[in-house]
CSV table of C-alpha atoms in Angstrom, one decimal:
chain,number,residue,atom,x,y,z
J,1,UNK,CA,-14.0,0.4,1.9
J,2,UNK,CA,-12.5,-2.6,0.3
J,3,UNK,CA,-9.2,-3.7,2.0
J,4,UNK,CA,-5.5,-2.9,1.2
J,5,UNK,CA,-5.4,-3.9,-2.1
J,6,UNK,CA,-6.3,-7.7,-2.6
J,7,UNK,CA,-4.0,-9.9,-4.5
J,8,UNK,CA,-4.8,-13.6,-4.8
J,9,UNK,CA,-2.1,-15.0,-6.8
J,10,UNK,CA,0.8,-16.5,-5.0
J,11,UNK,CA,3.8,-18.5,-5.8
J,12,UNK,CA,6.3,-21.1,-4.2
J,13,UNK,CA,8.1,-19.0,-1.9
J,14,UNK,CA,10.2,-21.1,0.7
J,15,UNK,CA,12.8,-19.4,1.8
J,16,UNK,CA,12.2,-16.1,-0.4
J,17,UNK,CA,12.7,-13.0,0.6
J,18,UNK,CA,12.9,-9.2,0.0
J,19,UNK,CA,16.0,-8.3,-1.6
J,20,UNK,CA,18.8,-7.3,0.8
J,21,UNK,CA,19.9,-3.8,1.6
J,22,UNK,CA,23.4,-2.3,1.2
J,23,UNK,CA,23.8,-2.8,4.7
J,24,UNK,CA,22.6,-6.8,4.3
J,25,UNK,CA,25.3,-7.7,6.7
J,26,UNK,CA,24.0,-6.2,9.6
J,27,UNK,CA,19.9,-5.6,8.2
J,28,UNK,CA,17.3,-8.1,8.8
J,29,UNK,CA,15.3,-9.0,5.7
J,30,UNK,CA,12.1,-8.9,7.3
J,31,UNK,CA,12.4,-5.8,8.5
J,32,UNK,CA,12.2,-3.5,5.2
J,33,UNK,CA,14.1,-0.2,5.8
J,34,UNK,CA,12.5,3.1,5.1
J,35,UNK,CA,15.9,4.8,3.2
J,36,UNK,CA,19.1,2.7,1.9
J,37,UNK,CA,22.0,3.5,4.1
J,38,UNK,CA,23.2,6.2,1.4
J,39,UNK,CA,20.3,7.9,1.5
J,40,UNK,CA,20.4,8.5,5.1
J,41,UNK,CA,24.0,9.4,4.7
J,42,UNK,CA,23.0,12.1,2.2
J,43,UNK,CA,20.4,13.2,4.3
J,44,UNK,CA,22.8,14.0,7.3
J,45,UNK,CA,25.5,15.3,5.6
J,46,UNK,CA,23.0,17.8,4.0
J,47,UNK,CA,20.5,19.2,6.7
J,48,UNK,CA,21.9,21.7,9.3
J,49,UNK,CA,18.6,20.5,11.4
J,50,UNK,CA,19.8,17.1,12.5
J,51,UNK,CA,22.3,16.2,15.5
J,52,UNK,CA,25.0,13.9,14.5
J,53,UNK,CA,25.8,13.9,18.1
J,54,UNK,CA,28.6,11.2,18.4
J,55,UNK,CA,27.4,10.3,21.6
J,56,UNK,CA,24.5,8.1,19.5
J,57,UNK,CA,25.1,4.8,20.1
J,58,UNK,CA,25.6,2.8,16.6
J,59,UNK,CA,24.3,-0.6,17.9
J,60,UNK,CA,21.4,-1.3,20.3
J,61,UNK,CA,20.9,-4.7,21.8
J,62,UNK,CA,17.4,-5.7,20.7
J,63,UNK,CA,16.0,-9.0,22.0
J,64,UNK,CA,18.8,-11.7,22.0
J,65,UNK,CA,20.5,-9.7,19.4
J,66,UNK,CA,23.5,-7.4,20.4
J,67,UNK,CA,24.6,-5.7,17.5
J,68,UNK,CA,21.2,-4.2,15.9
J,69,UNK,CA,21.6,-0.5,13.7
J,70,UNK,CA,19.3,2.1,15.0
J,71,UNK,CA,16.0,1.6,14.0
J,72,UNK,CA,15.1,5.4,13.7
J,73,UNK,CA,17.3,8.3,13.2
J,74,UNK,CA,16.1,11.9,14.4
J,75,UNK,CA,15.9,12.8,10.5
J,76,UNK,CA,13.7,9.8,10.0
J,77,UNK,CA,11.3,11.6,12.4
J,78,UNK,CA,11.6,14.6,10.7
J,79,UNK,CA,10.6,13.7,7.4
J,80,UNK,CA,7.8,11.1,8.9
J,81,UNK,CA,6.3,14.6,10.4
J,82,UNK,CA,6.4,16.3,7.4
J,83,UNK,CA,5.0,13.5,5.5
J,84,UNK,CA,2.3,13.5,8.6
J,85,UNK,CA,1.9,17.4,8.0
J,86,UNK,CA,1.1,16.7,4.4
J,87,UNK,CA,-1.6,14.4,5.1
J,88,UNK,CA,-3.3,16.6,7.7
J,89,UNK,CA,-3.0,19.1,5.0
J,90,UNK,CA,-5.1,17.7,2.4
J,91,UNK,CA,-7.7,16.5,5.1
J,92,UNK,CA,-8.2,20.1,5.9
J,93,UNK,CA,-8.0,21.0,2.1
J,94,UNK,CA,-10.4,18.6,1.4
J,95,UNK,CA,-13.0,19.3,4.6
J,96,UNK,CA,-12.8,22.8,3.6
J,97,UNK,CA,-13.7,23.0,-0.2
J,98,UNK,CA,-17.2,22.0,0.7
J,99,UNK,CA,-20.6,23.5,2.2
J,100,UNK,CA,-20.8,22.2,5.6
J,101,UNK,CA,-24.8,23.4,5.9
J,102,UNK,CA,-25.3,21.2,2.6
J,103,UNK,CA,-22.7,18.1,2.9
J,104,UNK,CA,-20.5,16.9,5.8
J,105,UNK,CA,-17.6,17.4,5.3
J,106,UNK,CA,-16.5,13.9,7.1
J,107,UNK,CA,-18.2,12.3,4.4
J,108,UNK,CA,-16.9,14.0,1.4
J,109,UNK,CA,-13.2,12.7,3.3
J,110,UNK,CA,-14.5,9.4,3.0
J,111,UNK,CA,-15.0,9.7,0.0
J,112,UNK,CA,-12.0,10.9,-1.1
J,113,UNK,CA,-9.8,8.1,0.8
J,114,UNK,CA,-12.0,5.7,-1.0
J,115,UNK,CA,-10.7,7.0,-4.1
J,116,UNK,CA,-6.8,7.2,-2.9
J,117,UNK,CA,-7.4,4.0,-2.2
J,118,UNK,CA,-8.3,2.8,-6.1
J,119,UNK,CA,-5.7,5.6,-6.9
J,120,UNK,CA,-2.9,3.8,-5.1
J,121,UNK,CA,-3.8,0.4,-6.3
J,122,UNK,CA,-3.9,1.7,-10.3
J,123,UNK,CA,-0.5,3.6,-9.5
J,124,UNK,CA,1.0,-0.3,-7.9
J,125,UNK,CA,-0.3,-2.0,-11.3
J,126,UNK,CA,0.6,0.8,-13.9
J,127,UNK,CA,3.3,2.9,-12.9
J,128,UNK,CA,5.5,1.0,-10.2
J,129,UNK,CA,6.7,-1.6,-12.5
J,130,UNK,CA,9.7,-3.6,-12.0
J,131,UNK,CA,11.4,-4.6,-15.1
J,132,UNK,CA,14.8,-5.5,-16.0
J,133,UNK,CA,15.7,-1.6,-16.4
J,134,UNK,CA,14.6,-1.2,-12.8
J,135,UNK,CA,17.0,-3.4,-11.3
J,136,UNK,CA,21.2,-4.3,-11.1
J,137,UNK,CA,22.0,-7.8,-10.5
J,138,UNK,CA,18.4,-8.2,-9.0
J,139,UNK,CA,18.3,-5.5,-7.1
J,140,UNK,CA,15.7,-2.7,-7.2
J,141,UNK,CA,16.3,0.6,-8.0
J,142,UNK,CA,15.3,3.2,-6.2
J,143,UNK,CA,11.9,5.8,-7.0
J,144,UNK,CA,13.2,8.4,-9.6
J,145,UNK,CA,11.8,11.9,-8.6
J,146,UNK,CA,9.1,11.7,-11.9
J,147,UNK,CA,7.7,8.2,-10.3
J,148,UNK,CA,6.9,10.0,-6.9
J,149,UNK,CA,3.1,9.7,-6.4
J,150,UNK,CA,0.8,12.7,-5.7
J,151,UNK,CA,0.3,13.1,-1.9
J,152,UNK,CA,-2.8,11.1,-1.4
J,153,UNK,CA,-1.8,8.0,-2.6
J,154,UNK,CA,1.6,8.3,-0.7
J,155,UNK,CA,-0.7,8.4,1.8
J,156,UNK,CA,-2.8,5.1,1.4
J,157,UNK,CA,1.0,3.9,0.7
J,158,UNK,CA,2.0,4.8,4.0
J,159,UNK,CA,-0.9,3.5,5.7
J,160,UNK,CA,-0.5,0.4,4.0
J,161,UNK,CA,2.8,0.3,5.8
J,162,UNK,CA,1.7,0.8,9.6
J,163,UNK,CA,0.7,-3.2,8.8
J,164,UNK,CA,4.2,-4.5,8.1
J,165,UNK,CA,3.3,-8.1,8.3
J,166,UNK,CA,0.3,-8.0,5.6
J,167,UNK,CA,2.6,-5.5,3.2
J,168,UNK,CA,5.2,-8.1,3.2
J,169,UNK,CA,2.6,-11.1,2.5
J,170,UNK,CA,0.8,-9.2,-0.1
J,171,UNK,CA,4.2,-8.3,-1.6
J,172,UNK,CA,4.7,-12.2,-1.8
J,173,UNK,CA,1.8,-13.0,-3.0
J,174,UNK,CA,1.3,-10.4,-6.4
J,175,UNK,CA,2.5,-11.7,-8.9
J,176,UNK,CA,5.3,-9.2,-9.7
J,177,UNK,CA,5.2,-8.1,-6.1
J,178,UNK,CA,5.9,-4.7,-7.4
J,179,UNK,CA,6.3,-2.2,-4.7
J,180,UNK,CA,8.0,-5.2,-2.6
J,181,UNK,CA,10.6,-5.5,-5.4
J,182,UNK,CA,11.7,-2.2,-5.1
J,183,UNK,CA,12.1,-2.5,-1.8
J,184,UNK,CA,12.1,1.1,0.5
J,185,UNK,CA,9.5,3.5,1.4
J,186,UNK,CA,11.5,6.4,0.2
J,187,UNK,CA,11.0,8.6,3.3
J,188,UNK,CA,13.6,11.1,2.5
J,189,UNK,CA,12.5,11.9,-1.2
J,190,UNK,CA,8.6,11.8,-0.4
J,191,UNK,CA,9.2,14.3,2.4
J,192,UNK,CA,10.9,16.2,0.5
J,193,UNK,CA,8.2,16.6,-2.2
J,194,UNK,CA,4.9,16.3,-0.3
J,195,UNK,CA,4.6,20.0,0.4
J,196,UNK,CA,6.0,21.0,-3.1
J,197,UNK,CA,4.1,21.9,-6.5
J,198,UNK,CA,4.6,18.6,-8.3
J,199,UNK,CA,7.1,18.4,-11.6
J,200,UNK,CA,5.2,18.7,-14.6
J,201,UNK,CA,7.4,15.4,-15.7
J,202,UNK,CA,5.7,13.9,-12.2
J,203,UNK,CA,2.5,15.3,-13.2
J,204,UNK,CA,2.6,13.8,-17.0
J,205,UNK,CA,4.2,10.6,-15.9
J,206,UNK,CA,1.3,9.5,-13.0
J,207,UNK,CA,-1.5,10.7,-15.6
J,208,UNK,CA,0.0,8.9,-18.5
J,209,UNK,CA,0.7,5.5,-16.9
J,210,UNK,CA,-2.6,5.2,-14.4
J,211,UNK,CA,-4.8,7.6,-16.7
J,212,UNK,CA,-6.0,9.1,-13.4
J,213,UNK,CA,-5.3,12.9,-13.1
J,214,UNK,CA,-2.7,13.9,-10.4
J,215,UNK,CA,-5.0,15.8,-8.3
J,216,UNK,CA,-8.2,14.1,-7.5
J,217,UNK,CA,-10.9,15.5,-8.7
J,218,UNK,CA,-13.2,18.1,-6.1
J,219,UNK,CA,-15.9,16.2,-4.3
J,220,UNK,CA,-19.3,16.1,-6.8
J,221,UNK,CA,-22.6,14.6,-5.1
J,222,UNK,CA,-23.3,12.9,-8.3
J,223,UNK,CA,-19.9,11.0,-9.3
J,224,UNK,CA,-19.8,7.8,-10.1
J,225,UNK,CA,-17.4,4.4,-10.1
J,226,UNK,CA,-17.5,1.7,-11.9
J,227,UNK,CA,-17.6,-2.2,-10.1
J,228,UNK,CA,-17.8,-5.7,-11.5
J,229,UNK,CA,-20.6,-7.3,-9.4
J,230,UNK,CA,-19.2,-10.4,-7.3
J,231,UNK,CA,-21.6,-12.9,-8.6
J,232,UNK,CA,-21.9,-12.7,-12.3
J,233,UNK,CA,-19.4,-9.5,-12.7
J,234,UNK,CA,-21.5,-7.1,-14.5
J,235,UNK,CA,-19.6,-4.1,-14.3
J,236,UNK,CA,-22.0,-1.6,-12.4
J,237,UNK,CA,-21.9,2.1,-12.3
J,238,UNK,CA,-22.9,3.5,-8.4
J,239,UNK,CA,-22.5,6.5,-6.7
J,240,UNK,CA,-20.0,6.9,-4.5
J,241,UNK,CA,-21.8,9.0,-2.4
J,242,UNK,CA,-25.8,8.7,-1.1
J,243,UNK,CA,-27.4,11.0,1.2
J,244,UNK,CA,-28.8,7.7,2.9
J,245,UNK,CA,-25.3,6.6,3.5
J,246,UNK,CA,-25.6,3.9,1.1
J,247,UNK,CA,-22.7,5.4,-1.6
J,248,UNK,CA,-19.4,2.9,-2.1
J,249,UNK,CA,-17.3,5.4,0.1
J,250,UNK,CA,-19.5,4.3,2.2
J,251,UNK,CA,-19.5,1.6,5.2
J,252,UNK,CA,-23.6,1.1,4.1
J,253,UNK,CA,-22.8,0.7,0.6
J,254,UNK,CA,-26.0,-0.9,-0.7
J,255,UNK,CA,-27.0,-0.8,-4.4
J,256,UNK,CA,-28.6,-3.9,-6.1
J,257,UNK,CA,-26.9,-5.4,-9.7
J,258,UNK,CA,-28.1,-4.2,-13.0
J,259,UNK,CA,-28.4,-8.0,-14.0
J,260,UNK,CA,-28.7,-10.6,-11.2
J,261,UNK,CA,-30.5,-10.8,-8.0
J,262,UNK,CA,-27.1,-9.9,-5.9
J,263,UNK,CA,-27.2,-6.9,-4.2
J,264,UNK,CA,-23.6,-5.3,-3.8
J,265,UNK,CA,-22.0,-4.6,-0.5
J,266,UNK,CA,-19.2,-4.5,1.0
J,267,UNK,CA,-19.4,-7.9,2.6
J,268,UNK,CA,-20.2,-9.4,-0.5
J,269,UNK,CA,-16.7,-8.1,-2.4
J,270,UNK,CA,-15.0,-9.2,0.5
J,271,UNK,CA,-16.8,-12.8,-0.1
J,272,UNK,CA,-16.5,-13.2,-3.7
J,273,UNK,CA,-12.3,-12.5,-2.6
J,274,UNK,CA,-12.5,-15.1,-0.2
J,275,UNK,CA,-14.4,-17.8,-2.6
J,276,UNK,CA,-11.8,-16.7,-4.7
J,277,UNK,CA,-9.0,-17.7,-2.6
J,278,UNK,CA,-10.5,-21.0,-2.0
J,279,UNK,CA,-11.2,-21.9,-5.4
J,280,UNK,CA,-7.5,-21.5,-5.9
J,281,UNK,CA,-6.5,-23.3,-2.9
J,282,UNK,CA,-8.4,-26.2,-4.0
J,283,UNK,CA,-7.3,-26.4,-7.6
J,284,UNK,CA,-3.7,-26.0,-6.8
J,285,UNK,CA,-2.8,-26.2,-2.9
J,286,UNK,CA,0.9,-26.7,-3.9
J,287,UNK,CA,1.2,-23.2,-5.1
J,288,UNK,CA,-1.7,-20.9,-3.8
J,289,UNK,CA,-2.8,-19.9,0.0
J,290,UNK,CA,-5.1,-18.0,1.6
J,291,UNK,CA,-4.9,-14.6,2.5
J,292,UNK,CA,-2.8,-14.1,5.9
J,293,UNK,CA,-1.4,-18.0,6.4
J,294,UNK,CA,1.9,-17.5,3.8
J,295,UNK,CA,4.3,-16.1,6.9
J,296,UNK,CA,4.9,-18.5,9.7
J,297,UNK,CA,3.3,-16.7,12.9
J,298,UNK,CA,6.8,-17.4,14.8
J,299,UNK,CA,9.1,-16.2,12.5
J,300,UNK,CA,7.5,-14.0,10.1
J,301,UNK,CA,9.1,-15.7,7.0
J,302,UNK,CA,7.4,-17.2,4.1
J,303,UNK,CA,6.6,-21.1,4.1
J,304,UNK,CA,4.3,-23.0,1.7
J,305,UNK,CA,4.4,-26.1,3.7
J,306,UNK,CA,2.8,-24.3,6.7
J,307,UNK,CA,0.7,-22.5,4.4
J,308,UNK,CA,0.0,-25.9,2.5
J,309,UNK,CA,-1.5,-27.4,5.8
J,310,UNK,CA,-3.5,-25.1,7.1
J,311,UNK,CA,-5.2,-24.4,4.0
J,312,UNK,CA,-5.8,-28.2,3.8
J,313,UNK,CA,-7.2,-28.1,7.2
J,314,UNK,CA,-9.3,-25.4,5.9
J,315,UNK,CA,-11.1,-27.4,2.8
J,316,UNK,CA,-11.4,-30.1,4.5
J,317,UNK,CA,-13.4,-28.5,7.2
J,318,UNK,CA,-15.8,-27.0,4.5
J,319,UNK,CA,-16.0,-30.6,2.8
């Protein structure tokens, strides 16, 4: 499966950084939370499950810092285990809609992550958006209930996530850095949809601006995807799916171009992205890096000057 999803285009970004919280004052930037501070006051006012025990302390001392908000409240862990609920749901949905004696079911999962995965990447390009109507005095507005992806591609979203450091530097490096730009997971709204029928405003709005249907379509031995061959990009039509284990869901993926001598693989997408990177690099080192050397290892924070020298060091080794 390719990786989580590629973006080679990067800007000067010295001392940028996501857009503040409400809670600025006392939030550090590079640490994205998953609600705003109103939502999590909504949340407690609202559910009868969750202690507001006032013996929870308000500050924890976290490293050399003394005065650090909880990181996690016990409704946070609620909703993350319904959102975890939901995903173990459509596994089983998904392992279960299929012949067991004819396919197995672990690949016909594979297959449909692959698929979340393009899913999630079309829903970043075409329906996240972030546009002066999105925002007040730069800041993002939060995920209306109609934007609210189907569960699957919340899924690759929240996987996505579990990498904090890459998020952040792919976020810098798109060049509208859309989901970064708005800003939160939306823990408590996504929770609070995953195991409900979906709007038909949701529904309509996902199909219309991705052209992908809301629920993915059931597993078919014979569907196809369509790829642009790394070396001379001839779009290529495969299977996503071979009894050989050579399909594109798969980790043998194997299936030669229509017009040049490449064969596609994995490996060599994730080639053609790094010659990509480089090419880049080499035309314009002042304002492009390669993939993971944008964030300073120390700090975390964004820096073209460290970026600058070691992707330097990097042509010059390959010269």
């Amino acid at each position: 499966m390719e990786p989580l999803p590629p973006s080679y285009s990067a800007s000067p970004l010295e001392n940028s950084h996501t857009p503040p919280p409400e809670d600025a004052e006392n939030h550090d930037p590079y640490l994205p939370p998953y609600e705003t501070p109103a939502a999590r006051a909504e949340v407690l006012a609202h559910s009868p499950l969750i202690s507001t025990n006032p013996e929870f302390a308000t500050f924890y001392p976290v490293g050399k810092r003394k005065n650090v908000h909880a990181l996690i409240h016990p409704f946070d862990l609620a909703d993350h285990l319904t959102l975890l609920r939901a995903f173990h749901q459509i596994r089983e949905d998904i392992r279960a809609s299929v012949d067991a004696t004819m396919v197995n079911p672990d690949d016909v999962w594979d297959v449909s992550l692959a698929k979340a995965v393009r899913r999630f990447e079309q829903w970043v390009k075409e329906a996240v958006g972030f546009t002066p109507r999105n925002a007040t005095e730069g800041r993002p507005a939060p995920f209306q209930e109609h934007e609210i992806p189907p569960v699957d591609v919340i899924m690759i979203w929240h996987t996505y996530l579990l990498n904090p450091r890459i998020y952040y530097e792919d976020g810098l490096r798109i060049n509208k850095a859309f989901l970064l730009l708005r800003a939160v997971f939306p823990l408590h709204h996504l929770a609070s949809t995953a195991l409900q029928p979906p709007t038909p405003t949701r529904v309509n709005y996902f199909e219309t601006q991705t052209g992908e249907p809301f629920h993915q379509r059931p597993f078919e031995e014979n569907a196809t995807v369509v790829v642009k061959c790394p070396g001379c990009q001839e779009e290529n039509t495969v299977f996503w799916y071979q009894r050989d284990g050579t399909g594109y869901a798969q980790k043998d993926f194997n299936n030669p171009c229509s017009k040049c001598p490449v064969t596609l693989t994995h490996e060599a997408f994730g080639v053609a992205k790094m010659a990509s990177d480089l090419v880049k690099v080499h035309e314009d080192p002042q304002n492009n890096t390669m993939a993971t050397l944008l964030l300073r290892p120390s700090t975390g924070k964004p820096s073209m000057t460290f970026s600058k020298e070691w992707n330097l060091g990097v042509l010059r080794s390959l010269e």
